[in-house]
Structure formats: C-alpha cells, structure tokens
Coordinates of C-alpha atoms and ligand atoms in Angstrom, one line a residue:
X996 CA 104.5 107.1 132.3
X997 CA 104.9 103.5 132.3
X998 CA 106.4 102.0 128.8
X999 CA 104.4 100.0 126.5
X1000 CA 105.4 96.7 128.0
X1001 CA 103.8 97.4 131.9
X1002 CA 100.9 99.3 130.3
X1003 CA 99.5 96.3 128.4
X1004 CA 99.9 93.9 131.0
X1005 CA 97.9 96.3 133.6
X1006 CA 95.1 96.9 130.9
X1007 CA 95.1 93.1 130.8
X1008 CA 95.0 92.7 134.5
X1009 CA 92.9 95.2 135.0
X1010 CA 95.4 97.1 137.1
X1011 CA 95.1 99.8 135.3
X1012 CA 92.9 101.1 131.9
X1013 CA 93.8 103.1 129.2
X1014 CA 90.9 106.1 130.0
X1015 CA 93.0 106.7 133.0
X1016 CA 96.2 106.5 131.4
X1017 CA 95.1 108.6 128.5
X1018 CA 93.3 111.3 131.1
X1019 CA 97.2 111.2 132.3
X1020 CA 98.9 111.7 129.3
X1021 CA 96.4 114.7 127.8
X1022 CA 96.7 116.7 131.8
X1023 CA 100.4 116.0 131.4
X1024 CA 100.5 117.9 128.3
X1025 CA 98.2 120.4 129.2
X1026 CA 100.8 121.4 132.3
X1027 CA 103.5 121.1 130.9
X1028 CA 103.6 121.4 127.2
X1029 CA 102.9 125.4 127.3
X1030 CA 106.6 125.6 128.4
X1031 CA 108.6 122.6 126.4
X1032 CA 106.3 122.9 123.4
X1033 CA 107.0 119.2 122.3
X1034 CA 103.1 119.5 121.2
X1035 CA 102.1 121.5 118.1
X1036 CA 97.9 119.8 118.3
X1037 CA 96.6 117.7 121.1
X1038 CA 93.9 115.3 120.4
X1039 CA 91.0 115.4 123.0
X1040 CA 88.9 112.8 121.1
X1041 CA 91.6 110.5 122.4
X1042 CA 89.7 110.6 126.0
X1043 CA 86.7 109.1 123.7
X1044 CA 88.9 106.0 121.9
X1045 CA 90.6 105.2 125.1
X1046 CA 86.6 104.6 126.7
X1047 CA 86.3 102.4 124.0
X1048 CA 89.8 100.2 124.4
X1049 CA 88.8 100.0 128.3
X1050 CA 85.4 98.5 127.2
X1051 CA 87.4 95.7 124.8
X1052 CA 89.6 94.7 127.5
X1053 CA 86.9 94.2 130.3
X1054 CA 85.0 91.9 127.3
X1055 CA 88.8 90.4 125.7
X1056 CA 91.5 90.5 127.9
X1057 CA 95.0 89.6 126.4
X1058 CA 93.0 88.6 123.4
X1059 CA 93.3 92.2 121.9
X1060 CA 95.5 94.1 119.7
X1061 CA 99.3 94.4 120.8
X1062 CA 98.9 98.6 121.2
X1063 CA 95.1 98.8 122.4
X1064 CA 95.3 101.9 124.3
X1065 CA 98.6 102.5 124.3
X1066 CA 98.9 106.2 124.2
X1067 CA 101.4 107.6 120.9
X1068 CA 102.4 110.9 119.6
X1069 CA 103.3 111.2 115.8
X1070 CA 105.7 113.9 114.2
X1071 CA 104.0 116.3 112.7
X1072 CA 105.2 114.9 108.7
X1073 CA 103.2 112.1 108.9
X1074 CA 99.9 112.0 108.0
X1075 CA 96.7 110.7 109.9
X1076 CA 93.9 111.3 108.5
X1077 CA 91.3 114.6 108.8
X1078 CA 94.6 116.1 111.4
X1079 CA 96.9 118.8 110.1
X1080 CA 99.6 118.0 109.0
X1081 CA 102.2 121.0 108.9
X1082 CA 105.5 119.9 108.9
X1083 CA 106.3 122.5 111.6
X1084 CA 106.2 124.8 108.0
X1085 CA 104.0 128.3 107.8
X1086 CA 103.8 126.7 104.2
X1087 CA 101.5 124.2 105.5
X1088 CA 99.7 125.4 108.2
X1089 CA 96.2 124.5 107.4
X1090 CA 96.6 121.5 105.5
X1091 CA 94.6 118.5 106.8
X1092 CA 96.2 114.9 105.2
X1093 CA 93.6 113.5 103.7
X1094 CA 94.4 109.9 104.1
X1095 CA 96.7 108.1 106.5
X1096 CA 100.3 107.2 106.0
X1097 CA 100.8 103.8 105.8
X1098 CA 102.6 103.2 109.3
X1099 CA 99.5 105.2 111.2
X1100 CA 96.9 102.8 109.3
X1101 CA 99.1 100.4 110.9
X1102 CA 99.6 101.5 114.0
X1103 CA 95.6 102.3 114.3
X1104 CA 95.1 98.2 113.4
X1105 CA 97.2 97.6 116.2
X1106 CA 95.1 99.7 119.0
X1107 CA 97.1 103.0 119.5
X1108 CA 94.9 105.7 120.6
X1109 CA 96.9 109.0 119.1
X1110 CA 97.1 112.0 121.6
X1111 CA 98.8 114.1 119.8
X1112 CA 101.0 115.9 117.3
X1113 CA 104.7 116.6 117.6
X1114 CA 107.2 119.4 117.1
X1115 CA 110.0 119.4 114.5
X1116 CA 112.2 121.2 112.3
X1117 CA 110.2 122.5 109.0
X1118 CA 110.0 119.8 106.7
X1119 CA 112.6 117.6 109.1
X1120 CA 115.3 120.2 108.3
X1121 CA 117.6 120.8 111.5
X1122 CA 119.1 119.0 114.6
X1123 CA 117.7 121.2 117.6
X1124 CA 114.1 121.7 116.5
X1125 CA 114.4 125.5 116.8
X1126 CA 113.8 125.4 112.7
X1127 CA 110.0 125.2 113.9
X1128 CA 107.7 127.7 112.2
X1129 CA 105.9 127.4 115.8
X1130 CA 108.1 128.3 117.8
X1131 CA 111.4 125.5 119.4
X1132 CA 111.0 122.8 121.9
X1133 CA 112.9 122.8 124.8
X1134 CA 114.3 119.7 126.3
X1135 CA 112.7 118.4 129.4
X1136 CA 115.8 117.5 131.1
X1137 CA 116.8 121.6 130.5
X1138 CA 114.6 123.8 129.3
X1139 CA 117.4 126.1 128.5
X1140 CA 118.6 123.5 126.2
X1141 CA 117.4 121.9 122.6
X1142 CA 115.8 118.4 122.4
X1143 CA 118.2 117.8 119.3
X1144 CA 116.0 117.2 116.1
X1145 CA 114.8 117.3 113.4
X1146 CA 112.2 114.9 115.8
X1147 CA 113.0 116.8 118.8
X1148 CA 109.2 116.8 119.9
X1149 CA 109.4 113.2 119.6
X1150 CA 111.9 112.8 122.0
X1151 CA 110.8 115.3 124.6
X1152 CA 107.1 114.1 124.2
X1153 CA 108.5 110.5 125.7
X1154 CA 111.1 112.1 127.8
X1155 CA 108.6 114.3 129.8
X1156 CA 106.3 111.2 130.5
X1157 CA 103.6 112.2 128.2
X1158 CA 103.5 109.2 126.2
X1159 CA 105.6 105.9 126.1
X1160 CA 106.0 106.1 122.4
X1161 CA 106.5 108.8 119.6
X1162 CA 107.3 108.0 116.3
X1163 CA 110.0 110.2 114.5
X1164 CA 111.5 110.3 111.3
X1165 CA 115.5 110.0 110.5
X1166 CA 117.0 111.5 107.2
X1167 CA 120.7 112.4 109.0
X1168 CA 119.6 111.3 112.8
X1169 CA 116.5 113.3 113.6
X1170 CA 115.4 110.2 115.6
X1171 CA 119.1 109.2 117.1
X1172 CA 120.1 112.6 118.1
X1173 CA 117.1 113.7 119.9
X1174 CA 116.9 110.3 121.3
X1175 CA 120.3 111.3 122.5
X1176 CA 120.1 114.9 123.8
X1177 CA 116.7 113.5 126.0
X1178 CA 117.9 110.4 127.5
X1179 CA 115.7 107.6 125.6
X1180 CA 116.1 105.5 123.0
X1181 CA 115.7 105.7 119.4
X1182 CA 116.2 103.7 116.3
X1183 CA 116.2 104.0 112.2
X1184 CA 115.7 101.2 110.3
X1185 CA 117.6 99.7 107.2
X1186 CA 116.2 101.6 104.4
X1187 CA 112.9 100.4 103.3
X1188 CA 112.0 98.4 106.2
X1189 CA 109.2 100.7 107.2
X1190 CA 106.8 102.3 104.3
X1191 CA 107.5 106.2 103.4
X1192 CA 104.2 106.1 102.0
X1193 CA 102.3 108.8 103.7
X1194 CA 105.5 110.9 105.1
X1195 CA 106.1 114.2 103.8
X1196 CA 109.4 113.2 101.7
X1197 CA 112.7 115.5 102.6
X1198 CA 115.3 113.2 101.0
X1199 CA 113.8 110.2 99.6
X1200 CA 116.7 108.0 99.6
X1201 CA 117.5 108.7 103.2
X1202 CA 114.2 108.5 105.4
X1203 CA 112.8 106.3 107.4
X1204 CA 110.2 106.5 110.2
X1205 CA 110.9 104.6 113.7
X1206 CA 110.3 104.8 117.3
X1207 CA 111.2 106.8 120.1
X1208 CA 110.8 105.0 123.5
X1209 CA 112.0 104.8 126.8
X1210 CA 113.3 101.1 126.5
X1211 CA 114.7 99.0 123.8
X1212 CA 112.0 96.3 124.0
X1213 CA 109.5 98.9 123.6
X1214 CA 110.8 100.2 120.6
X1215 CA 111.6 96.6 118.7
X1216 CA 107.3 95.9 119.6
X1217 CA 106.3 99.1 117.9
X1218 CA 109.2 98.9 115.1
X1219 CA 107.8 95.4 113.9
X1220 CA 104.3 96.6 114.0
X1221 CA 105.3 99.3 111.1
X1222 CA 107.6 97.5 109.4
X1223 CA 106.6 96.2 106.2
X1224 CA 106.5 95.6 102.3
X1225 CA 103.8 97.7 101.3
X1226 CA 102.6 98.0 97.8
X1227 CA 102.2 101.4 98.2
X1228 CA 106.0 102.2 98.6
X1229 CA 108.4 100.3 95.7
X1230 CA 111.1 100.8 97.8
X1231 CA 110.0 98.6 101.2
X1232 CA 111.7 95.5 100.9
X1233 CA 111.1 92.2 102.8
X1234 CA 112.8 89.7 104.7
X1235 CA 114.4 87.9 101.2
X1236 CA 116.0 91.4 100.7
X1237 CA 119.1 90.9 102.7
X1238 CA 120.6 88.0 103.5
X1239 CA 120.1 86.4 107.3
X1240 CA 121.4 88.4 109.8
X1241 CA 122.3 86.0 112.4
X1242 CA 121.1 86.4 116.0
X1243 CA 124.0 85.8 119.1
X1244 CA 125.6 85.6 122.3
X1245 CA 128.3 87.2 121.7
X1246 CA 129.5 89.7 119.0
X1247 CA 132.5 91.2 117.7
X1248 CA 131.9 95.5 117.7
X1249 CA 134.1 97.8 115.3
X1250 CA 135.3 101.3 117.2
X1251 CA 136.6 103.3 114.1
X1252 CA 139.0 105.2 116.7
X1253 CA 140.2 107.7 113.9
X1254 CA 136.7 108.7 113.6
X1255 CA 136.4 110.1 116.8
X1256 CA 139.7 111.6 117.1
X1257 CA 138.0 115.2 116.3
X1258 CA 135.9 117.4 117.6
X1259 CA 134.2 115.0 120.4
X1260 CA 133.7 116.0 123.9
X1261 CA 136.4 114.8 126.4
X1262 CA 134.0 113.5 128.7
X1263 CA 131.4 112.1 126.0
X1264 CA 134.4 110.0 124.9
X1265 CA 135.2 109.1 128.8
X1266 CA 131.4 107.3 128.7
X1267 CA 131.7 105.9 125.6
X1268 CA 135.4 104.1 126.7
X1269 CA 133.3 102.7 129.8
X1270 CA 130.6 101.7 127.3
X1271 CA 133.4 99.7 125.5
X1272 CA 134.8 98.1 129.0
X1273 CA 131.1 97.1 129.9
X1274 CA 130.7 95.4 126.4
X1275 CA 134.1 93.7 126.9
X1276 CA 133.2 92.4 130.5
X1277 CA 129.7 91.2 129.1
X1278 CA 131.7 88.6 127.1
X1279 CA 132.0 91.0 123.3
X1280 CA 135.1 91.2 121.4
X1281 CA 136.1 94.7 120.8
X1282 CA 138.9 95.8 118.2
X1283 CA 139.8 99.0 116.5
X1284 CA 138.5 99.7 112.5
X1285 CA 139.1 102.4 110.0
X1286 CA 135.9 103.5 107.9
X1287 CA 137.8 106.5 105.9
X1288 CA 135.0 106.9 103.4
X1289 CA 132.5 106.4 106.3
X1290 CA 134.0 109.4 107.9
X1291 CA 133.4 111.8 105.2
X1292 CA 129.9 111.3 104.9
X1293 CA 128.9 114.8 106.0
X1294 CA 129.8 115.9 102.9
X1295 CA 128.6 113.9 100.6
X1296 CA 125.1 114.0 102.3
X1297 CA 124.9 118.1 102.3
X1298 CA 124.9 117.4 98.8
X1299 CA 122.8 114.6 98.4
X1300 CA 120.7 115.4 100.9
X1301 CA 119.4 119.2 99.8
X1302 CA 119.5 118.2 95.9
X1303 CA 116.5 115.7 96.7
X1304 CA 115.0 118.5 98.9
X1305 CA 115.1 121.1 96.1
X1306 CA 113.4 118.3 94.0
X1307 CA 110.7 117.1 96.8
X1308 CA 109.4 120.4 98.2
X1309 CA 108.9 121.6 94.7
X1310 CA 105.6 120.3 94.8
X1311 CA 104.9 123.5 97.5
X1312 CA 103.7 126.1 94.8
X1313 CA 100.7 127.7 95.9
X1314 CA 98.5 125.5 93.9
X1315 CA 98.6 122.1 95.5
X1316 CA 99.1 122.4 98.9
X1317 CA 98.3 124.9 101.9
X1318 CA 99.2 128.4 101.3
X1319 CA 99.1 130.3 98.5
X1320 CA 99.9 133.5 98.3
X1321 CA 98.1 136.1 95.6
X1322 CA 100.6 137.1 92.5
X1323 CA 100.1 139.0 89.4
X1324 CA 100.6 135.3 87.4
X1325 CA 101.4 131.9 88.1
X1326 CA 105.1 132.5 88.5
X1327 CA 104.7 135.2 90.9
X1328 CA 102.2 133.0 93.0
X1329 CA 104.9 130.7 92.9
X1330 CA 107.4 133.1 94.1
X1331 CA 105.6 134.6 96.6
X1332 CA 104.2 131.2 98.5
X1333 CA 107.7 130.1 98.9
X1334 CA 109.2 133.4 99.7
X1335 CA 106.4 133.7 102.7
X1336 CA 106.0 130.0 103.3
X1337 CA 109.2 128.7 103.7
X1338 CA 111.9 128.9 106.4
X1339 CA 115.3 130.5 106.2
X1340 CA 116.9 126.9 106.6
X1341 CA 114.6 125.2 104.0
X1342 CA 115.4 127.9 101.6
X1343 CA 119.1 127.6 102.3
X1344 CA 118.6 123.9 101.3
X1345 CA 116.5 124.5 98.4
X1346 CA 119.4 126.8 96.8
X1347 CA 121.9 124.4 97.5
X1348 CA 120.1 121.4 96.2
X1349 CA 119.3 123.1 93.1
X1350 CA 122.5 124.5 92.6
X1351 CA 124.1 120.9 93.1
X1352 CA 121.6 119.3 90.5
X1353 CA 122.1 122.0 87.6
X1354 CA 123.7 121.8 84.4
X1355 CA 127.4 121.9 84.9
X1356 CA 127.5 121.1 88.8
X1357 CA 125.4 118.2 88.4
X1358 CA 128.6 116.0 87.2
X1359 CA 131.0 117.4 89.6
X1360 CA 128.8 117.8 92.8
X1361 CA 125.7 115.4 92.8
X1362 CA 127.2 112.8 90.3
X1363 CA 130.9 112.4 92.8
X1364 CA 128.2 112.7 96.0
X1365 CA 126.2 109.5 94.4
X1366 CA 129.8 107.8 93.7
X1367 CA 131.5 108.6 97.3
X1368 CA 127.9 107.0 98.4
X1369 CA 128.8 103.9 96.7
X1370 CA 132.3 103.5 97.6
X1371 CA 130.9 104.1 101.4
X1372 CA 128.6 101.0 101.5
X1373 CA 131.6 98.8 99.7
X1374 CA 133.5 99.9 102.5
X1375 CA 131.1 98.9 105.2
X1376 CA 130.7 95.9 103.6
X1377 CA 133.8 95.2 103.6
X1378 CA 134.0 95.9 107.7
X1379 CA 131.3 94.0 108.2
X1380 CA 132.8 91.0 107.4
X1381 CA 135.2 91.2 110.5
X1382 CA 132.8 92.5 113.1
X1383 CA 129.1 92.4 113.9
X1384 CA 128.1 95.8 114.8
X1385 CA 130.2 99.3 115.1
X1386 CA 129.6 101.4 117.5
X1387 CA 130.0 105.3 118.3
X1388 CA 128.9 108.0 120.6
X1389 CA 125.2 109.2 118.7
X1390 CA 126.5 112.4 118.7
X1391 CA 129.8 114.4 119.5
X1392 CA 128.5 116.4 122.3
X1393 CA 125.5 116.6 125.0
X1394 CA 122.3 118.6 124.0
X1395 CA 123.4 122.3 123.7
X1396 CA 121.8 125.5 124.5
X1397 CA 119.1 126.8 122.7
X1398 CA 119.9 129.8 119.9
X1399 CA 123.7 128.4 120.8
X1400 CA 124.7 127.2 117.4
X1401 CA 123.6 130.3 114.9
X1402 CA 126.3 128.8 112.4
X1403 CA 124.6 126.6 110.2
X1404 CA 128.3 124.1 109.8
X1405 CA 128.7 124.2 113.1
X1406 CA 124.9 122.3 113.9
X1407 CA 125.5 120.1 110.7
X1408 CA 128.7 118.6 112.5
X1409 CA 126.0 117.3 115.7
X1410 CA 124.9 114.4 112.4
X1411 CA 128.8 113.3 111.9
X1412 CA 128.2 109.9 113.4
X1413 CA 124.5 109.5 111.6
X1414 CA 124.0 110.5 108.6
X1415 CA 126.5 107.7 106.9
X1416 CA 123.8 105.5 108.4
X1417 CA 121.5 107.0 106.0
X1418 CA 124.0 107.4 103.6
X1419 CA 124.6 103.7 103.3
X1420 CA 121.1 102.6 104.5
X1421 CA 121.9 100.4 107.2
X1422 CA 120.4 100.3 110.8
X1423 CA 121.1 102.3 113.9
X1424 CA 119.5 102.2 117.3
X1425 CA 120.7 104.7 119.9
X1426 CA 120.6 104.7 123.7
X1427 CA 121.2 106.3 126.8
X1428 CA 125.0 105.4 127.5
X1429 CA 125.4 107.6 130.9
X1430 CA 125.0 111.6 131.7
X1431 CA 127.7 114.1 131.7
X1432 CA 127.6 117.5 133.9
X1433 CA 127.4 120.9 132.0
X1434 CA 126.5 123.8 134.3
X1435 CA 126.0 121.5 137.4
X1436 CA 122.7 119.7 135.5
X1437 CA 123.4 116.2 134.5
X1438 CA 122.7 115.8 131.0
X1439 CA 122.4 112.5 129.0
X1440 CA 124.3 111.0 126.4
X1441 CA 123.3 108.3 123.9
X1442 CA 125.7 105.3 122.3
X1443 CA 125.0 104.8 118.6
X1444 CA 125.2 100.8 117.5
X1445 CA 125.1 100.3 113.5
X1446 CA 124.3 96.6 111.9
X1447 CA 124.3 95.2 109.1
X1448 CA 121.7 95.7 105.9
X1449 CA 119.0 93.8 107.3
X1450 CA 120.2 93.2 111.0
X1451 CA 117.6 95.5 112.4
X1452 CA 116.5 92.3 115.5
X1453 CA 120.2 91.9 115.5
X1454 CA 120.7 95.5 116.8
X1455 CA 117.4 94.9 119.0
X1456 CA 118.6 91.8 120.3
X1457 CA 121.7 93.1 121.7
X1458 CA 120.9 96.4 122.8
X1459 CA 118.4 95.1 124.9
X1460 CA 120.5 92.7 126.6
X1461 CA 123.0 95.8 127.4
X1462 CA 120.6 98.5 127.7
X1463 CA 117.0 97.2 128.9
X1464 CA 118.4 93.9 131.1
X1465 CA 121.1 96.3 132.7
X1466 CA 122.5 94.9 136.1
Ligands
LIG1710 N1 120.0 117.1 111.2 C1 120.1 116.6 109.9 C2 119.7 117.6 108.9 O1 119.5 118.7 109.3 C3 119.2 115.4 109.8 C4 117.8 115.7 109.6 C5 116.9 114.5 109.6 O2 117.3 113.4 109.9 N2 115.7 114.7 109.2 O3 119.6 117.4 107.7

C-alpha cells in the first residue's frame, strides 16, 4: 500500500483510481486478516464509494477533496454511523452508533472511503490488544508477537498494507506504542486539539484520537483534517489556546537520562544513543534534563486514569446500551450485565477507580494523583524553557510475545515513557527509530519526541525532516 501522499497524486493523474486501490485493500484483508485479526468488521460497500470517488476525479482532478478515496480503517470506539461500534467489549457487541463522531463526519467531508473496523483492547484498556473480547491481534512483523495497544489493530491494519491510514485513540500510548511495536508512525495530539465527541470516553482527561500512518507527512495531512474546535466538545481548544509555538531549523532536544536508567533494553537504548548522534550531526543541540515528577507518572495515572473509568463506563447498565442481561430487579440487571459484559481487565479498573474516588481514599489517592498532575506540567514547563522538544525511546522494549506478560504491572511499565504525555497533555509523535533482533526476526523500535502545549506542526515539522526526508 502506497501512503496517502502517492495515492492522491495517481488518482489525480490517473495512474491509478481508488476502485482498484480499494479492491486491494478489502482482498488484502480478506487473506490475511483471518490470521492477524487487525479487523473486527470489514466494509464491502466501500467497493461501491470508491466507484463513485473514481467517477469525481475523471470529471475534477486535483480539484477534489484532500482524502477522496483514500482508503482508512477506524478503531472500533469511534463511532460512524449505522456500523457497530463495540469497543472490542462482549458489553457492546450489537450496538450500532447512531450518529458519527465528530472526527469521522470530518474525515467523510474530506473523501475517505472507510474499509473497515479495528481491533483493540475493551474500552481502550491494555497495551498488547490481547484484552479483545474478539479474540488478540497479532503483529504483522511476528505473528507470535502483540501489536502493542490499546490501538493495536490500528497499527497492524497500516503495518500489513491494508490501508495507509488508521486512526487510533491514546489515553497512556495506545497510538505511540503500537505505532512502535509495528514499525510506523504514530502521533497524539495536545489535549483538545482533536474533538472527543463521538469516542467512547475511557479517561476523559487523557484521550485523544490521531493517526497511524506509515510516514510523518501522512499523518500531519490527516491530523489537521480532524483537528478542530468543535462546539460539540467544550474542551477542543483553538489556535489562541497556547501561545505560538515557533517553527525551526534547528532545535535544542532534552534526554532526561535518569529516566531511562531502569528497566530499558540494552540494545533499545543502543538505537536510541544513535538516534541522538544523528540528531546532533543534523545540526540539533542535545543536553541532558531531569524530569523527576515526569518520571513518576505511572503512578499517578493508575489512579487517575481507572477513577474516570469507574465513572465513564458506568453508563453500561443494561438499560442504555447493548447487552442486558435478565435480573430479578434493576440492581440485579445491573449486576449481571457487567458481570457478563465486561472484561477481567476492565473490571480490575473499575474496582480500582471506584475504590480511589470513595469517601476516605478520595483525599489521599485521587486528590494527591490530581496534585502530582499539577506539579508534573510546572515541571515541564519549566524544562521547556531550555529545550524545544524531549525525546525518549516510545517504549522500554520491542513488541513482546503474545500471552508473555500475564502480570498486569509488569504490561503497565510498556506506558512509562507515555502516559506523562497524557498526564500533562502535551504532544507526542512516535516513529520508527531502527529494528533490534529477538529470536533471529528483526523487530522495530519507535523514538518518542514530546513538544510543547500547542507545538503539535512543531513535532511534525521536525520529525519529518528526520524521519520522512531520511538520507
Ligand atoms: N496501555 C495504557 C493502559 O492500559 C494506555 C491505554 C490507552 O492509551 N488507551 O491504560
């Protein structure tokens, strides 16, 4: 699959048209999504748009939507309209959304043809997708491994050619970390760039929606096409939000060394030195920084994190949405639903988020969570008035085996170097930094860079220059 950038200039020319390129993608899947399961619903009528944007480019040319035909594959907590929407959860298994969410009204203005719907963990809950109530995706570089999640479908849908763009959602990486474990690139947003209205809400102060791709430039065209104030969401914010985040040559990038001291693969760390050289021979100023509070972040978000959980997926009753099981009365429907509904990881959550936001924890547990949060983004302030961007390794290790990491801690520590992105809202982009061997299979590994509040076309700007214009 070509990315989004070659296809529209062969749909112009005529080299190419989107029926073929959509008859690609949907055989593509058919072959090979029985054994990778990146798909959870393909959509045939796809075949029927993509007829239609080959029509409007004979009659229009260039003079047509940025995405016409552009084939896209949306995680499966996002809603487009008359599909089911599950959130990979038994909970929700035959719920259709009944409207669209506002980035797929968006994305459907700008000519994307959707061909399908993608694996995740239940209600974005997980970093390997094997949380699935349908079964985990395997990653199409190994298929004994895990994409990463919670968007591992996401990824693996771009990464084994089916589309040139899936969007994901991030909470605590789900779009960085599969990014990551499948070798293409993904970004989050700063917090309220792109609308939440529409997505099924895990924590509400944490997620965003972006774009998986296989190049940088790809995802900054399908990232501005999303991004928005919409009145629909109160927390989108606009380009007066933040101050100007200045676009240049040359940038100064934080390494918080100390951060990385523990628990990171030797030869993940090897690749992310050499990223550091390549930066400092492309002209970039590269010094050490401490982020201390930045560092604990994993704490403070498995408590933030599953207290807005407990409080979002209380709407799943048995009443409003999808199943509902039969009780005596309307507590034991309640019961029942969510005993039979949800997941053992979404129930571990739910506990824990209710625990943290109850009378007498509340204070010591949520209340110190929301404070350590503050302190965080004082601290990054305060960095990022010596350097321009930070930079890490996405994650601490390649993409692991599947059923490998049964210890709930032990796949929470994959998120160390994302979620205090989320924590403190600002941006992230992650992409392929090199490969690393694990059982004679070369498996790659992604480089996080962070910006600034606002400095989302900063992070584009010069990722692309390192990543998409590499010599
Ligand atoms: N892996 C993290 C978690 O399990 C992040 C999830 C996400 O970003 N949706 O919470």
């Amino acid at each position: 699959m070509k990315t989004i950038t070659e296809l529209r200039q062969e749909f112009i020319s005529g080299a190419t048209t989107p029926t073929e390129v959509v008859t690609i993608a949907l055989s593509l899947i058919k072959e090979k999504n029985p054994d990778i399961n990146a798909f959870l619903e393909v959509y045939e009528e796809a075949l029927i748009e993509a007829q239609k944007a080959t029509e409007q480019y004979k009659e229009k040319g260039a003079d047509t939507p940025e995405l016409l035909g552009i084939p896209i594959a949306i995680k499966n907590n996002i809603l487009l309209k008359g599909k089911k929407a599950t959130g990979a959860s038994k909970i929700l298994e035959n719920y259709t959304a009944v409207y669209d969410a506002t980035i797929v009204g968006k994305l459907k203005e700008a000519g994307a043809i959707f061909v399908g719907a993608t694996n995740m963990d239940e209600f974005a809950m997980g970093g390997s997708t094997e949380n699935s109530a349908f079964g985990p995706t395997k990653n199409p570089v190994d298929n004994t491994r895990v994409p990463g999640g919670s968007s591992g479908g996401s990824a693996a849908a771009v990464a084994m050619n089916a589309v040139p763009v899936a969007i994901g959602t991030d909470t605590g990486g789900s779009i960085r970390q599969p990014a990551s474990y499948c070798g293409v690139v993904g970004f989050k947003p700063t917090y309220g760039a792109v609308s939440r209205y529409g997505l099924m809400a895990m924590g509400s102060s944490l997620d965003q929606a972006g774009p998986i791709t296989k190049t940088v430039a790809d995802a900054e065209l399908v990232h501005n096409i999303i991004a928005g104030k919409d009145k629909n969401d109160a927390t989108t914010i606009d380009a007066d939000t933040y101050k100007e985040v200045e676009i240049k040559d040359k940038y100064v990038f934080g390494v918080p060394k100390a951060f990385m001291s523990d628990g990171v693969d030797e030869d993940v760390l090897t690749a992310f030195n050499d990223h550091v050289e390549l930066l400092k021979k492309q002209g970039h100023e590269v010094i050490d920084i401490d982020l201390p509070l930045f560092e604990q972040g994993l704490a403070a978000y498995y408590v933030v994190m599953p207290a807005e959980v407990s409080s979002n997926l209380a709407r799943y009753d048995g009443i409003r949405y999808g199943l509902s099981a039969e009780g005596d009365n309307l507590l034991d429907v309640y019961e029942k639903t969510r005993a039979e509904g949800f997941g053992p990881e979404v129930k571990r959550r739910i506990l824990l988020g209710t625990h943290v936001l109850s009378s007498g924890y509340y204070d010591a547990y949520y209340g110190k969570a929301q404070l350590a949060r503050i302190k965080m983004r004082e601290e990054l302030d305060e960095v990022f008035k010596k350097v321009d961007l930070i930079i890490t390794p996405t994650a601490p290790t390649p993409a692991f085996k599947l059923g490998e990491k049964a210890d709930p801690l032990s796949m929470y520590r994959q998120d160390i170097f994302t979620v205090p992105v989320n924590l403190t809202g600002v941006p992230a982009i992650s992409f392929p930094m090199g490969m690393v061997e694990r059982e004679e299979k070369q498996l790659p590994i992604g480089v996080q860079y962070i910006g600034p509040h606002g400095g989302d076309a900063r992070l584009f700007s010069v990722a692309r220059k390192v990543y998409d214009e590499r010599p």
